[in-house]
Amino acid sequence: AIRRIDPIRLVFSAAEELNKASNRTVSVTIWNGHAPLVIKWLDSTSPVAVNIRLGLELSPFFSVSGRIFLASLPHERREEILEQFFQHPPALPRHGGRALEREQFRQHLLQVRNDNLCCFYGDYLPDLNVAGSAIYDIN
């Protein structure tokens, strides 16, 4: 019976229900080993003008999904990714209108993990607010 359970199908169904009930843009991402990958995108009736499409790999540092996954990774893997990124960051991650240095970002990830919630309020695009949460059990 457990082999017949398709978690992706279940998540897609839940995303469609959330999209219809909230009239918000909803996306589903999975971790591909080093970054989140968009596998579902559902527009609201007022589409958001962003350059995101199915199959797009998002930044672990500059996306809500990426930060949720980073926060959920085992400590050693998360530290390895942080070390690589902060050696030569293209830009510093932002949160709450300010750039975050490595230790500040690490603390931010702990908060994301504790709350199971990550939000951006115009940090990257004006007037674009993004919230995300990991789904561990859709029941």
mmCIF file with all atom_site columns, N, CA, C and O in Angstrom, residues 2-33:
data_model
loop_
_atom_site.group_PDB
_atom_site.id
_atom_site.type_symbol
_atom_site.label_atom_id
_atom_site.label_alt_id
_atom_site.label_comp_id
_atom_site.label_asym_id
_atom_site.label_entity_id
_atom_site.label_seq_id
_atom_site.pdbx_PDB_ins_code
_atom_site.Cartn_x
_atom_site.Cartn_y
_atom_site.Cartn_z
_atom_site.occupancy
_atom_site.B_iso_or_equiv
_atom_site.pdbx_formal_charge
_atom_site.auth_seq_id
_atom_site.auth_comp_id
_atom_site.auth_asym_id
_atom_site.auth_atom_id
_atom_site.pdbx_PDB_model_num
ATOM 1   N N  . ILE A 1 2  ? 1.979  1.214  0.716  1.00 0.00 ? 2  ILE A N  1
ATOM 2   C CA . ILE A 1 2  ? 2.806  2.412  0.800  1.00 0.00 ? 2  ILE A CA 1
ATOM 3   C C  . ILE A 1 2  ? 3.427  2.761  -0.550 1.00 0.00 ? 2  ILE A C  1
ATOM 4   O O  . ILE A 1 2  ? 3.686  3.923  -0.841 1.00 0.00 ? 2  ILE A O  1
ATOM 5   N N  . ARG A 1 3  ? 3.654  1.780  -1.406 1.00 0.00 ? 3  ARG A N  1
ATOM 6   C CA . ARG A 1 3  ? 4.215  2.034  -2.735 1.00 0.00 ? 3  ARG A CA 1
ATOM 7   C C  . ARG A 1 3  ? 3.255  2.807  -3.628 1.00 0.00 ? 3  ARG A C  1
ATOM 8   O O  . ARG A 1 3  ? 3.675  3.431  -4.587 1.00 0.00 ? 3  ARG A O  1
ATOM 9   N N  . ARG A 1 4  ? 1.977  2.755  -3.322 1.00 0.00 ? 4  ARG A N  1
ATOM 10  C CA . ARG A 1 4  ? 0.986  3.457  -4.151 1.00 0.00 ? 4  ARG A CA 1
ATOM 11  C C  . ARG A 1 4  ? 0.857  4.929  -3.762 1.00 0.00 ? 4  ARG A C  1
ATOM 12  O O  . ARG A 1 4  ? 0.201  5.682  -4.456 1.00 0.00 ? 4  ARG A O  1
ATOM 13  N N  . ILE A 1 5  ? 1.473  5.330  -2.662 1.00 0.00 ? 5  ILE A N  1
ATOM 14  C CA . ILE A 1 5  ? 1.407  6.725  -2.235 1.00 0.00 ? 5  ILE A CA 1
ATOM 15  C C  . ILE A 1 5  ? 2.406  7.528  -3.069 1.00 0.00 ? 5  ILE A C  1
ATOM 16  O O  . ILE A 1 5  ? 3.589  7.215  -3.118 1.00 0.00 ? 5  ILE A O  1
ATOM 17  N N  . ASP A 1 6  ? 1.916  8.545  -3.722 1.00 0.00 ? 6  ASP A N  1
ATOM 18  C CA . ASP A 1 6  ? 2.747  9.404  -4.546 1.00 0.00 ? 6  ASP A CA 1
ATOM 19  C C  . ASP A 1 6  ? 2.831  10.768 -3.860 1.00 0.00 ? 6  ASP A C  1
ATOM 20  O O  . ASP A 1 6  ? 1.913  11.581 -3.975 1.00 0.00 ? 6  ASP A O  1
ATOM 21  N N  . PRO A 1 7  ? 3.934  11.037 -3.128 1.00 0.00 ? 7  PRO A N  1
ATOM 22  C CA . PRO A 1 7  ? 4.005  12.288 -2.371 1.00 0.00 ? 7  PRO A CA 1
ATOM 23  C C  . PRO A 1 7  ? 3.958  13.536 -3.266 1.00 0.00 ? 7  PRO A C  1
ATOM 24  O O  . PRO A 1 7  ? 3.395  14.552 -2.869 1.00 0.00 ? 7  PRO A O  1
ATOM 25  N N  . ILE A 1 8  ? 4.528  13.468 -4.447 1.00 0.00 ? 8  ILE A N  1
ATOM 26  C CA . ILE A 1 8  ? 4.505  14.629 -5.343 1.00 0.00 ? 8  ILE A CA 1
ATOM 27  C C  . ILE A 1 8  ? 3.075  14.935 -5.764 1.00 0.00 ? 8  ILE A C  1
ATOM 28  O O  . ILE A 1 8  ? 2.639  16.091 -5.743 1.00 0.00 ? 8  ILE A O  1
ATOM 29  N N  . ARG A 1 9  ? 2.323  13.915 -6.113 1.00 0.00 ? 9  ARG A N  1
ATOM 30  C CA . ARG A 1 9  ? 0.924  14.116 -6.500 1.00 0.00 ? 9  ARG A CA 1
ATOM 31  C C  . ARG A 1 9  ? 0.131  14.711 -5.340 1.00 0.00 ? 9  ARG A C  1
ATOM 32  O O  . ARG A 1 9  ? -0.679 15.620 -5.524 1.00 0.00 ? 9  ARG A O  1
ATOM 33  N N  . LEU A 1 10 ? 0.376  14.224 -4.129 1.00 0.00 ? 10 LEU A N  1
ATOM 34  C CA . LEU A 1 10 ? -0.314 14.746 -2.954 1.00 0.00 ? 10 LEU A CA 1
ATOM 35  C C  . LEU A 1 10 ? 0.041  16.216 -2.705 1.00 0.00 ? 10 LEU A C  1
ATOM 36  O O  . LEU A 1 10 ? -0.827 17.034 -2.386 1.00 0.00 ? 10 LEU A O  1
ATOM 37  N N  . VAL A 1 11 ? 1.310  16.566 -2.854 1.00 0.00 ? 11 VAL A N  1
ATOM 38  C CA . VAL A 1 11 ? 1.736  17.955 -2.647 1.00 0.00 ? 11 VAL A CA 1
ATOM 39  C C  . VAL A 1 11 ? 1.151  18.856 -3.734 1.00 0.00 ? 11 VAL A C  1
ATOM 40  O O  . VAL A 1 11 ? 0.702  19.967 -3.450 1.00 0.00 ? 11 VAL A O  1
ATOM 41  N N  . PHE A 1 12 ? 1.137  18.388 -4.978 1.00 0.00 ? 12 PHE A N  1
ATOM 42  C CA . PHE A 1 12 ? 0.538  19.181 -6.063 1.00 0.00 ? 12 PHE A CA 1
ATOM 43  C C  . PHE A 1 12 ? -0.929 19.450 -5.777 1.00 0.00 ? 12 PHE A C  1
ATOM 44  O O  . PHE A 1 12 ? -1.421 20.562 -5.966 1.00 0.00 ? 12 PHE A O  1
ATOM 45  N N  . SER A 1 13 ? -1.632 18.443 -5.305 1.00 0.00 ? 13 SER A N  1
ATOM 46  C CA . SER A 1 13 ? -3.052 18.598 -4.980 1.00 0.00 ? 13 SER A CA 1
ATOM 47  C C  . SER A 1 13 ? -3.236 19.616 -3.851 1.00 0.00 ? 13 SER A C  1
ATOM 48  O O  . SER A 1 13 ? -4.100 20.488 -3.926 1.00 0.00 ? 13 SER A O  1
ATOM 49  N N  . ALA A 1 14 ? -2.407 19.527 -2.821 1.00 0.00 ? 14 ALA A N  1
ATOM 50  C CA . ALA A 1 14 ? -2.490 20.475 -1.704 1.00 0.00 ? 14 ALA A CA 1
ATOM 51  C C  . ALA A 1 14 ? -2.153 21.894 -2.178 1.00 0.00 ? 14 ALA A C  1
ATOM 52  O O  . ALA A 1 14 ? -2.804 22.867 -1.764 1.00 0.00 ? 14 ALA A O  1
ATOM 53  N N  . ALA A 1 15 ? -1.171 22.025 -3.071 1.00 0.00 ? 15 ALA A N  1
ATOM 54  C CA . ALA A 1 15 ? -0.811 23.348 -3.601 1.00 0.00 ? 15 ALA A CA 1
ATOM 55  C C  . ALA A 1 15 ? -1.961 23.941 -4.408 1.00 0.00 ? 15 ALA A C  1
ATOM 56  O O  . ALA A 1 15 ? -2.254 25.138 -4.306 1.00 0.00 ? 15 ALA A O  1
ATOM 57  N N  . GLU A 1 16 ? -2.620 23.109 -5.190 1.00 0.00 ? 16 GLU A N  1
ATOM 58  C CA . GLU A 1 16 ? -3.764 23.585 -5.972 1.00 0.00 ? 16 GLU A CA 1
ATOM 59  C C  . GLU A 1 16 ? -4.898 24.036 -5.056 1.00 0.00 ? 16 GLU A C  1
ATOM 60  O O  . GLU A 1 16 ? -5.541 25.069 -5.309 1.00 0.00 ? 16 GLU A O  1
ATOM 61  N N  . GLU A 1 17 ? -5.145 23.298 -3.989 1.00 0.00 ? 17 GLU A N  1
ATOM 62  C CA . GLU A 1 17 ? -6.175 23.699 -3.026 1.00 0.00 ? 17 GLU A CA 1
ATOM 63  C C  . GLU A 1 17 ? -5.815 25.023 -2.355 1.00 0.00 ? 17 GLU A C  1
ATOM 64  O O  . GLU A 1 17 ? -6.675 25.900 -2.200 1.00 0.00 ? 17 GLU A O  1
ATOM 65  N N  . LEU A 1 18 ? -4.554 25.184 -1.965 1.00 0.00 ? 18 LEU A N  1
ATOM 66  C CA . LEU A 1 18 ? -4.103 26.427 -1.333 1.00 0.00 ? 18 LEU A CA 1
ATOM 67  C C  . LEU A 1 18 ? -4.241 27.600 -2.305 1.00 0.00 ? 18 LEU A C  1
ATOM 68  O O  . LEU A 1 18 ? -4.717 28.671 -1.928 1.00 0.00 ? 18 LEU A O  1
ATOM 69  N N  . ASN A 1 19 ? -3.870 27.385 -3.544 1.00 0.00 ? 19 ASN A N  1
ATOM 70  C CA . ASN A 1 19 ? -3.978 28.422 -4.568 1.00 0.00 ? 19 ASN A CA 1
ATOM 71  C C  . ASN A 1 19 ? -5.424 28.866 -4.758 1.00 0.00 ? 19 ASN A C  1
ATOM 72  O O  . ASN A 1 19 ? -5.722 30.064 -4.783 1.00 0.00 ? 19 ASN A O  1
ATOM 73  N N  . LYS A 1 20 ? -6.327 27.903 -4.843 1.00 0.00 ? 20 LYS A N  1
ATOM 74  C CA . LYS A 1 20 ? -7.751 28.232 -5.037 1.00 0.00 ? 20 LYS A CA 1
ATOM 75  C C  . LYS A 1 20 ? -8.347 28.907 -3.804 1.00 0.00 ? 20 LYS A C  1
ATOM 76  O O  . LYS A 1 20 ? -9.101 29.872 -3.912 1.00 0.00 ? 20 LYS A O  1
ATOM 77  N N  . ALA A 1 21 ? -8.014 28.403 -2.622 1.00 0.00 ? 21 ALA A N  1
ATOM 78  C CA . ALA A 1 21 ? -8.592 28.939 -1.385 1.00 0.00 ? 21 ALA A CA 1
ATOM 79  C C  . ALA A 1 21 ? -8.063 30.328 -1.046 1.00 0.00 ? 21 ALA A C  1
ATOM 80  O O  . ALA A 1 21 ? -8.786 31.160 -0.500 1.00 0.00 ? 21 ALA A O  1
ATOM 81  N N  . SER A 1 22 ? -6.805 30.609 -1.389 1.00 0.00 ? 22 SER A N  1
ATOM 82  C CA . SER A 1 22 ? -6.185 31.880 -0.983 1.00 0.00 ? 22 SER A CA 1
ATOM 83  C C  . SER A 1 22 ? -6.069 32.895 -2.115 1.00 0.00 ? 22 SER A C  1
ATOM 84  O O  . SER A 1 22 ? -5.827 34.067 -1.852 1.00 0.00 ? 22 SER A O  1
ATOM 85  N N  . ASN A 1 23 ? -6.222 32.426 -3.350 1.00 0.00 ? 23 ASN A N  1
ATOM 86  C CA . ASN A 1 23 ? -5.992 33.265 -4.525 1.00 0.00 ? 23 ASN A CA 1
ATOM 87  C C  . ASN A 1 23 ? -4.611 33.915 -4.459 1.00 0.00 ? 23 ASN A C  1
ATOM 88  O O  . ASN A 1 23 ? -4.441 35.096 -4.755 1.00 0.00 ? 23 ASN A O  1
ATOM 89  N N  . ARG A 1 24 ? -3.613 33.155 -4.039 1.00 0.00 ? 24 ARG A N  1
ATOM 90  C CA . ARG A 1 24 ? -2.220 33.592 -3.990 1.00 0.00 ? 24 ARG A CA 1
ATOM 91  C C  . ARG A 1 24 ? -1.401 32.731 -4.946 1.00 0.00 ? 24 ARG A C  1
ATOM 92  O O  . ARG A 1 24 ? -1.754 31.588 -5.217 1.00 0.00 ? 24 ARG A O  1
ATOM 93  N N  . THR A 1 25 ? -0.306 33.300 -5.421 1.00 0.00 ? 25 THR A N  1
ATOM 94  C CA . THR A 1 25 ? 0.626  32.511 -6.223 1.00 0.00 ? 25 THR A CA 1
ATOM 95  C C  . THR A 1 25 ? 1.263  31.477 -5.314 1.00 0.00 ? 25 THR A C  1
ATOM 96  O O  . THR A 1 25 ? 1.685  31.796 -4.203 1.00 0.00 ? 25 THR A O  1
ATOM 97  N N  . VAL A 1 26 ? 1.319  30.229 -5.774 1.00 0.00 ? 26 VAL A N  1
ATOM 98  C CA . VAL A 1 26 ? 1.846  29.129 -4.972 1.00 0.00 ? 26 VAL A CA 1
ATOM 99  C C  . VAL A 1 26 ? 2.881  28.380 -5.809 1.00 0.00 ? 26 VAL A C  1
ATOM 100 O O  . VAL A 1 26 ? 2.661  28.123 -6.988 1.00 0.00 ? 26 VAL A O  1
ATOM 101 N N  . SER A 1 27 ? 3.990  28.043 -5.188 1.00 0.00 ? 27 SER A N  1
ATOM 102 C CA . SER A 1 27 ? 4.988  27.223 -5.874 1.00 0.00 ? 27 SER A CA 1
ATOM 103 C C  . SER A 1 27 ? 5.348  26.026 -5.003 1.00 0.00 ? 27 SER A C  1
ATOM 104 O O  . SER A 1 27 ? 5.170  26.051 -3.786 1.00 0.00 ? 27 SER A O  1
ATOM 105 N N  . VAL A 1 28 ? 5.850  25.000 -5.669 1.00 0.00 ? 28 VAL A N  1
ATOM 106 C CA . VAL A 1 28 ? 6.351  23.812 -4.987 1.00 0.00 ? 28 VAL A CA 1
ATOM 107 C C  . VAL A 1 28 ? 7.784  23.622 -5.458 1.00 0.00 ? 28 VAL A C  1
ATOM 108 O O  . VAL A 1 28 ? 8.059  23.661 -6.665 1.00 0.00 ? 28 VAL A O  1
ATOM 109 N N  . THR A 1 29 ? 8.686  23.428 -4.504 1.00 0.00 ? 29 THR A N  1
ATOM 110 C CA . THR A 1 29 ? 10.080 23.177 -4.840 1.00 0.00 ? 29 THR A CA 1
ATOM 111 C C  . THR A 1 29 ? 10.554 21.916 -4.132 1.00 0.00 ? 29 THR A C  1
ATOM 112 O O  . THR A 1 29 ? 10.005 21.522 -3.103 1.00 0.00 ? 29 THR A O  1
ATOM 113 N N  . ILE A 1 30 ? 11.563 21.304 -4.721 1.00 0.00 ? 30 ILE A N  1
ATOM 114 C CA . ILE A 1 30 ? 12.237 20.166 -4.093 1.00 0.00 ? 30 ILE A CA 1
ATOM 115 C C  . ILE A 1 30 ? 13.721 20.489 -4.039 1.00 0.00 ? 30 ILE A C  1
ATOM 116 O O  . ILE A 1 30 ? 14.216 21.328 -4.794 1.00 0.00 ? 30 ILE A O  1
ATOM 117 N N  . TRP A 1 31 ? 14.439 19.846 -3.149 1.00 0.00 ? 31 TRP A N  1
ATOM 118 C CA . TRP A 1 31 ? 15.886 20.041 -3.033 1.00 0.00 ? 31 TRP A CA 1
ATOM 119 C C  . TRP A 1 31 ? 16.556 19.065 -3.988 1.00 0.00 ? 31 TRP A C  1
ATOM 120 O O  . TRP A 1 31 ? 16.340 17.861 -3.916 1.00 0.00 ? 31 TRP A O  1
ATOM 121 N N  . ASN A 1 32 ? 17.385 19.576 -4.897 1.00 0.00 ? 32 ASN A N  1
ATOM 122 C CA . ASN A 1 32 ? 18.027 18.707 -5.888 1.00 0.00 ? 32 ASN A CA 1
ATOM 123 C C  . ASN A 1 32 ? 19.439 18.295 -5.489 1.00 0.00 ? 32 ASN A C  1
ATOM 124 O O  . ASN A 1 32 ? 20.187 17.778 -6.308 1.00 0.00 ? 32 ASN A O  1
ATOM 125 N N  . GLY A 1 33 ? 19.801 18.516 -4.252 1.00 0.00 ? 33 GLY A N  1
ATOM 126 C CA . GLY A 1 33 ? 21.129 18.160 -3.772 1.00 0.00 ? 33 GLY A CA 1
ATOM 127 C C  . GLY A 1 33 ? 21.980 19.373 -3.453 1.00 0.00 ? 33 GLY A C  1
ATOM 128 O O  . GLY A 1 33 ? 22.880 19.302 -2.630 1.00 0.00 ? 33 GLY A O  1
#
